[in-house]
mmCIF file of N, CA and C in Angstrom:
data_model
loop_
_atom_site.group_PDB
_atom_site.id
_atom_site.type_symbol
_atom_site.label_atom_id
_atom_site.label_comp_id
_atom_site.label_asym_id
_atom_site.label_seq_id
_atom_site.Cartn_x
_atom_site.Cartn_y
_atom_site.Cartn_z
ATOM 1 N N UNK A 147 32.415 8.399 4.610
ATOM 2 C CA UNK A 147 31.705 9.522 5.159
ATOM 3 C C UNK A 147 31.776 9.431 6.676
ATOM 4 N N UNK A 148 32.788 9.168 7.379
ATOM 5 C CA UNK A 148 33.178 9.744 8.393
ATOM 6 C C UNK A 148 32.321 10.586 9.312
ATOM 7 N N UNK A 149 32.054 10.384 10.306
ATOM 8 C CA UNK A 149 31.543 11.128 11.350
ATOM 9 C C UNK A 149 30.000 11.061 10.811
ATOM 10 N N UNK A 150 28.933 11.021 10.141
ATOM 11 C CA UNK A 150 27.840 11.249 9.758
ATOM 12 C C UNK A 150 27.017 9.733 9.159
ATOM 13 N N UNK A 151 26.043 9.969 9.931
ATOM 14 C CA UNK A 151 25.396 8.970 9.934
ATOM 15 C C UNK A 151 24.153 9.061 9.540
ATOM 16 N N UNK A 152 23.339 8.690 7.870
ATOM 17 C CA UNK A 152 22.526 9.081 7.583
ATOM 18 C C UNK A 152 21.309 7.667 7.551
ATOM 19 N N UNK A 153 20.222 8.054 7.320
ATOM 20 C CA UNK A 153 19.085 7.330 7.760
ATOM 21 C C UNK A 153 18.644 6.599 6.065
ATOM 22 N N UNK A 154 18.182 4.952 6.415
ATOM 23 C CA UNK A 154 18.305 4.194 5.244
ATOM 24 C C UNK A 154 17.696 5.373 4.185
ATOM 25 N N UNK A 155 16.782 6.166 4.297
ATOM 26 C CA UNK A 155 16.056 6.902 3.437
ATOM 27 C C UNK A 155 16.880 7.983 2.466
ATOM 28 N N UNK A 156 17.534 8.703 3.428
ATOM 29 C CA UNK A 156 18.638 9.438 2.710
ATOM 30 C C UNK A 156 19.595 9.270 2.479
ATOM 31 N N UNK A 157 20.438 7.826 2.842
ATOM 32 C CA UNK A 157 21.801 7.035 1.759
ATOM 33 C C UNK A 157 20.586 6.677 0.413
ATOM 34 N N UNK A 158 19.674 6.191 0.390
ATOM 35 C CA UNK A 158 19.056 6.153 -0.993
ATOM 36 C C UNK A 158 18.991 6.875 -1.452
ATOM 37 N N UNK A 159 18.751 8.258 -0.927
ATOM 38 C CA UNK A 159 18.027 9.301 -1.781
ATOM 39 C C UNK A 159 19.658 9.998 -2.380
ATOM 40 N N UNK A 160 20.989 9.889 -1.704
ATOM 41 C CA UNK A 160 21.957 10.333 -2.182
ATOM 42 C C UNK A 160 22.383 9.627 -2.965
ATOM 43 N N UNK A 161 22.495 8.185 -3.134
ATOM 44 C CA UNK A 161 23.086 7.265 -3.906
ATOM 45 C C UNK A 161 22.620 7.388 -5.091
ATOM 46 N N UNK A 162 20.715 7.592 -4.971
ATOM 47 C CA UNK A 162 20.015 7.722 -6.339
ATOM 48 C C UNK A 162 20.799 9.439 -7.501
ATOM 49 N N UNK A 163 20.806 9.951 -6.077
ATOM 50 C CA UNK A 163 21.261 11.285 -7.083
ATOM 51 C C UNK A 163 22.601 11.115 -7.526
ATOM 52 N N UNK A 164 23.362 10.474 -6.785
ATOM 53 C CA UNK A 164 24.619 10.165 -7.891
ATOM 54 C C UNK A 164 25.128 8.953 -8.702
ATOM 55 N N UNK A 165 24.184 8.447 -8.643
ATOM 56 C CA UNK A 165 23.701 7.813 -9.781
ATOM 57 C C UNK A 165 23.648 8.436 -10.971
ATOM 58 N N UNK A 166 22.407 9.194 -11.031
ATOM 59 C CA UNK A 166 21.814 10.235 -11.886
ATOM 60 C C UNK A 166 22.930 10.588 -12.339
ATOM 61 N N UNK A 167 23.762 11.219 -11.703
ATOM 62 C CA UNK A 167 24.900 12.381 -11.877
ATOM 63 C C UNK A 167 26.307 11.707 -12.813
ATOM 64 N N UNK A 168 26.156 10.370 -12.038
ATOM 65 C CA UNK A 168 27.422 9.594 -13.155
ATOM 66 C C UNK A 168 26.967 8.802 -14.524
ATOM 67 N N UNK A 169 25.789 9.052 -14.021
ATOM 68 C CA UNK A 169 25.439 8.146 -15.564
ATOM 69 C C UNK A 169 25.058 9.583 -16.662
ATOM 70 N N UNK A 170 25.335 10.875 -16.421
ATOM 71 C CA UNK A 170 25.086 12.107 -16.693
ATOM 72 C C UNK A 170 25.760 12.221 -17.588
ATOM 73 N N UNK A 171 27.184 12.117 -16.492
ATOM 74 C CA UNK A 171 28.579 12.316 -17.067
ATOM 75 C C UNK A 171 28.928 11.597 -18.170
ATOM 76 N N UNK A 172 28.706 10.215 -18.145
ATOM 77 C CA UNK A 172 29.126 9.309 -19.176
ATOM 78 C C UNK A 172 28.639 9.386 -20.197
ATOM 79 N N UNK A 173 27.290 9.985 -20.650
ATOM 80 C CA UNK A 173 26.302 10.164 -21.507
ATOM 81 C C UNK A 173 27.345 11.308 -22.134
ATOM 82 N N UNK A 174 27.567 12.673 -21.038
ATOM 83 C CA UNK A 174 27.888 13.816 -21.562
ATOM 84 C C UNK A 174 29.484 13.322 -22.701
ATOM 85 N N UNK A 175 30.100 12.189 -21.966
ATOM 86 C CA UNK A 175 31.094 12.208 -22.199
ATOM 87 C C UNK A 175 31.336 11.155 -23.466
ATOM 88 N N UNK A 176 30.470 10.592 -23.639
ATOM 89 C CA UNK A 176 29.875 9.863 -24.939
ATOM 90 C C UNK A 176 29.624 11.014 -26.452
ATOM 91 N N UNK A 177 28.976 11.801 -25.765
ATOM 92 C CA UNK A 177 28.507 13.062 -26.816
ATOM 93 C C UNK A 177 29.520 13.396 -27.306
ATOM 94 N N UNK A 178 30.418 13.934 -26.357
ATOM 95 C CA UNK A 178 31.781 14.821 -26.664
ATOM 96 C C UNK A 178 32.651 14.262 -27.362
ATOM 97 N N UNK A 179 32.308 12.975 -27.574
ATOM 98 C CA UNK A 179 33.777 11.884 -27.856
ATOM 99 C C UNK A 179 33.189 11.740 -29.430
ATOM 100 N N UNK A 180 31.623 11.800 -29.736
ATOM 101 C CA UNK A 180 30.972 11.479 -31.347
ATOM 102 C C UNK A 180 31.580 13.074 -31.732
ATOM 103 N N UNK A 181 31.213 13.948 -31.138
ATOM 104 C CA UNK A 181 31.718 15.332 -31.887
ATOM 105 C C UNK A 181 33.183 15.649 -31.809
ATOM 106 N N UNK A 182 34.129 15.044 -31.057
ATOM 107 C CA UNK A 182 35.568 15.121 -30.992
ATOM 108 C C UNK A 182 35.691 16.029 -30.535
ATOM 109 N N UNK A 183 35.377 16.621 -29.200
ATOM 110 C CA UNK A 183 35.291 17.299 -28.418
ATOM 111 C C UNK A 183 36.387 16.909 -27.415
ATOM 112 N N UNK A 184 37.710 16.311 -27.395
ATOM 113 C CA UNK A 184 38.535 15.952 -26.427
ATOM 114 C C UNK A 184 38.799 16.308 -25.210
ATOM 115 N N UNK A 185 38.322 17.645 -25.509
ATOM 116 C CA UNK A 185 38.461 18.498 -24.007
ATOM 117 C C UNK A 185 37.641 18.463 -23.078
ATOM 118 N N UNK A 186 36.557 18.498 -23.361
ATOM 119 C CA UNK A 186 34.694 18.093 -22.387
ATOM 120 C C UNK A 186 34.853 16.690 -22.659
ATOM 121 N N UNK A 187 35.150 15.821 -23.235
ATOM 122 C CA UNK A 187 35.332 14.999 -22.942
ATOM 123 C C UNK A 187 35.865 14.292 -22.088
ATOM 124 N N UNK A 188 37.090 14.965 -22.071
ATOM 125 C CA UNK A 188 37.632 14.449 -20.659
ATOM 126 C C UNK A 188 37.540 14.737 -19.495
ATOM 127 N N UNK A 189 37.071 16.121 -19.764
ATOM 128 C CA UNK A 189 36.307 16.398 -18.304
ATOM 129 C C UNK A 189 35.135 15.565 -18.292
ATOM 130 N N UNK A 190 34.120 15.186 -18.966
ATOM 131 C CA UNK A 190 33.461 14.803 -18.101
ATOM 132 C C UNK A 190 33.608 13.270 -17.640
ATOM 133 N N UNK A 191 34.780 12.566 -18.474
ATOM 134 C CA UNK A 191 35.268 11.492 -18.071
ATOM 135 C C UNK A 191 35.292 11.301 -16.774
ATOM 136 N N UNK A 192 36.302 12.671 -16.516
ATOM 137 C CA UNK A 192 36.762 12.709 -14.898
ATOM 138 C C UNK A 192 35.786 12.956 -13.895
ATOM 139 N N UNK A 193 34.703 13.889 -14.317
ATOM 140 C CA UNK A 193 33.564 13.874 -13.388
ATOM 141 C C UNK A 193 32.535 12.698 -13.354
ATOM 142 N N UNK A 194 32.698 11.514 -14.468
ATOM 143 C CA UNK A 194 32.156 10.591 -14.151
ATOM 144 C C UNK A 194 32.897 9.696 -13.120
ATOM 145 N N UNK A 195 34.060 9.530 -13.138
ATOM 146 C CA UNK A 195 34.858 8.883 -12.366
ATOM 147 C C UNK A 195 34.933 9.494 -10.930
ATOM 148 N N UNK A 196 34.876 10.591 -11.041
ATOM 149 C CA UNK A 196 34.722 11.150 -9.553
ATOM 150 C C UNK A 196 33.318 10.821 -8.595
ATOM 151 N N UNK A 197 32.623 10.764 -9.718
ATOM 152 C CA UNK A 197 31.096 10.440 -8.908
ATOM 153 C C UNK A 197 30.838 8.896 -8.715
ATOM 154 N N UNK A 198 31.998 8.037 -9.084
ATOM 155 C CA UNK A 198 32.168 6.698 -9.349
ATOM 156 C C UNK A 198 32.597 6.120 -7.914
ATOM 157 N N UNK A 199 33.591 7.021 -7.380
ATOM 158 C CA UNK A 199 34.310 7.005 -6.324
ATOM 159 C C UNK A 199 33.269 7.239 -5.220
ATOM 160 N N UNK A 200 32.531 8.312 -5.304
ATOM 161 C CA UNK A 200 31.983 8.934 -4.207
ATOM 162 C C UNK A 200 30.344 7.467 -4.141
ATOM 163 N N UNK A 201 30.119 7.138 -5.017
ATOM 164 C CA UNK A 201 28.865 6.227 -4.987
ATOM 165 C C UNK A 201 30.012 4.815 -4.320
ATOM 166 N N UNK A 202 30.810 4.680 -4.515
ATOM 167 C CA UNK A 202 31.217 3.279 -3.766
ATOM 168 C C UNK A 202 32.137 3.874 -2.417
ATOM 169 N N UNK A 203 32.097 5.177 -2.301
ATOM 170 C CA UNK A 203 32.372 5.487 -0.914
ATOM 171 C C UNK A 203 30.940 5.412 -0.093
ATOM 172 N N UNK A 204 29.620 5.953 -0.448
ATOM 173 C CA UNK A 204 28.024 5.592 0.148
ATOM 174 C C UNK A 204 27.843 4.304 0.160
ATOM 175 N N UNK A 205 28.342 3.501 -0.759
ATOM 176 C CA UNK A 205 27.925 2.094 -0.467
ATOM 177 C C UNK A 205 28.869 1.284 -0.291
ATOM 178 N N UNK A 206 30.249 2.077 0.447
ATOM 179 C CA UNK A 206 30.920 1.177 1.800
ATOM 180 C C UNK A 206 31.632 0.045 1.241
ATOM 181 N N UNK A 207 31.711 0.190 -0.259
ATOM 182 C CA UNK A 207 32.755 -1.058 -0.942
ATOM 183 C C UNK A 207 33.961 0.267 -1.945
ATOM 184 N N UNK A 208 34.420 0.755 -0.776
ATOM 185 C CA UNK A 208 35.519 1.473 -1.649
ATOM 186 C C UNK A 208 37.081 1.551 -1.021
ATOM 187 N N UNK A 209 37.900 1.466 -1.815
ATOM 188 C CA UNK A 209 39.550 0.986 -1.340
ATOM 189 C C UNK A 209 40.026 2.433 -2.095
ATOM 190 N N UNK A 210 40.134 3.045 -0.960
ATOM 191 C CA UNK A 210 41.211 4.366 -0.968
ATOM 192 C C UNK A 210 42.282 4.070 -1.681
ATOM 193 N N UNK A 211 42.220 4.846 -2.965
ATOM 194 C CA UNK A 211 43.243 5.649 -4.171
ATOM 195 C C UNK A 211 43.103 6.681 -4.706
ATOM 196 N N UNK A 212 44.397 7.284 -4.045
ATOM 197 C CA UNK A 212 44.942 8.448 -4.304
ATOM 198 C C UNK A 212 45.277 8.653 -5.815
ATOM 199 N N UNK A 213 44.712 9.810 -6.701
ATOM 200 C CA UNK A 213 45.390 10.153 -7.509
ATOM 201 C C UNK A 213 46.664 10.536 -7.906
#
């Protein structure tokens, strides 16, 4: 996160929400996978993984890879 510099209060308060948000995904993507839902499934695979990326880009332990 480049150029922006947020205050200990609100890297928590973002980290907590994507938190929330990837452990969302995985749940969603758990569901989809008991009903054989392949397709939401994999989306939300990917939106768990995306929010996977972005939580270890806030907490500064992340090694740039390109899809």
């Amino acid at each position: 996160m480049a150029g922006y510099r947020f205050k200990i209060e609100e890297k928590a308060l973002l980290v907590n929400a994507v938190k929330m948000a990837r452990d969302g995904y995985e749940a969603k993507a758990k569901e989809n996978a008991r009903k054989g839902d392949e397709m939401q499934m994999y989306a939300s695979m990917r939106q768990h993984q995306i929010a996977g990326d972005i939580l270890a880009k806030l907490e500064g332990n992340f090694n740039a890879q390109e899809a």
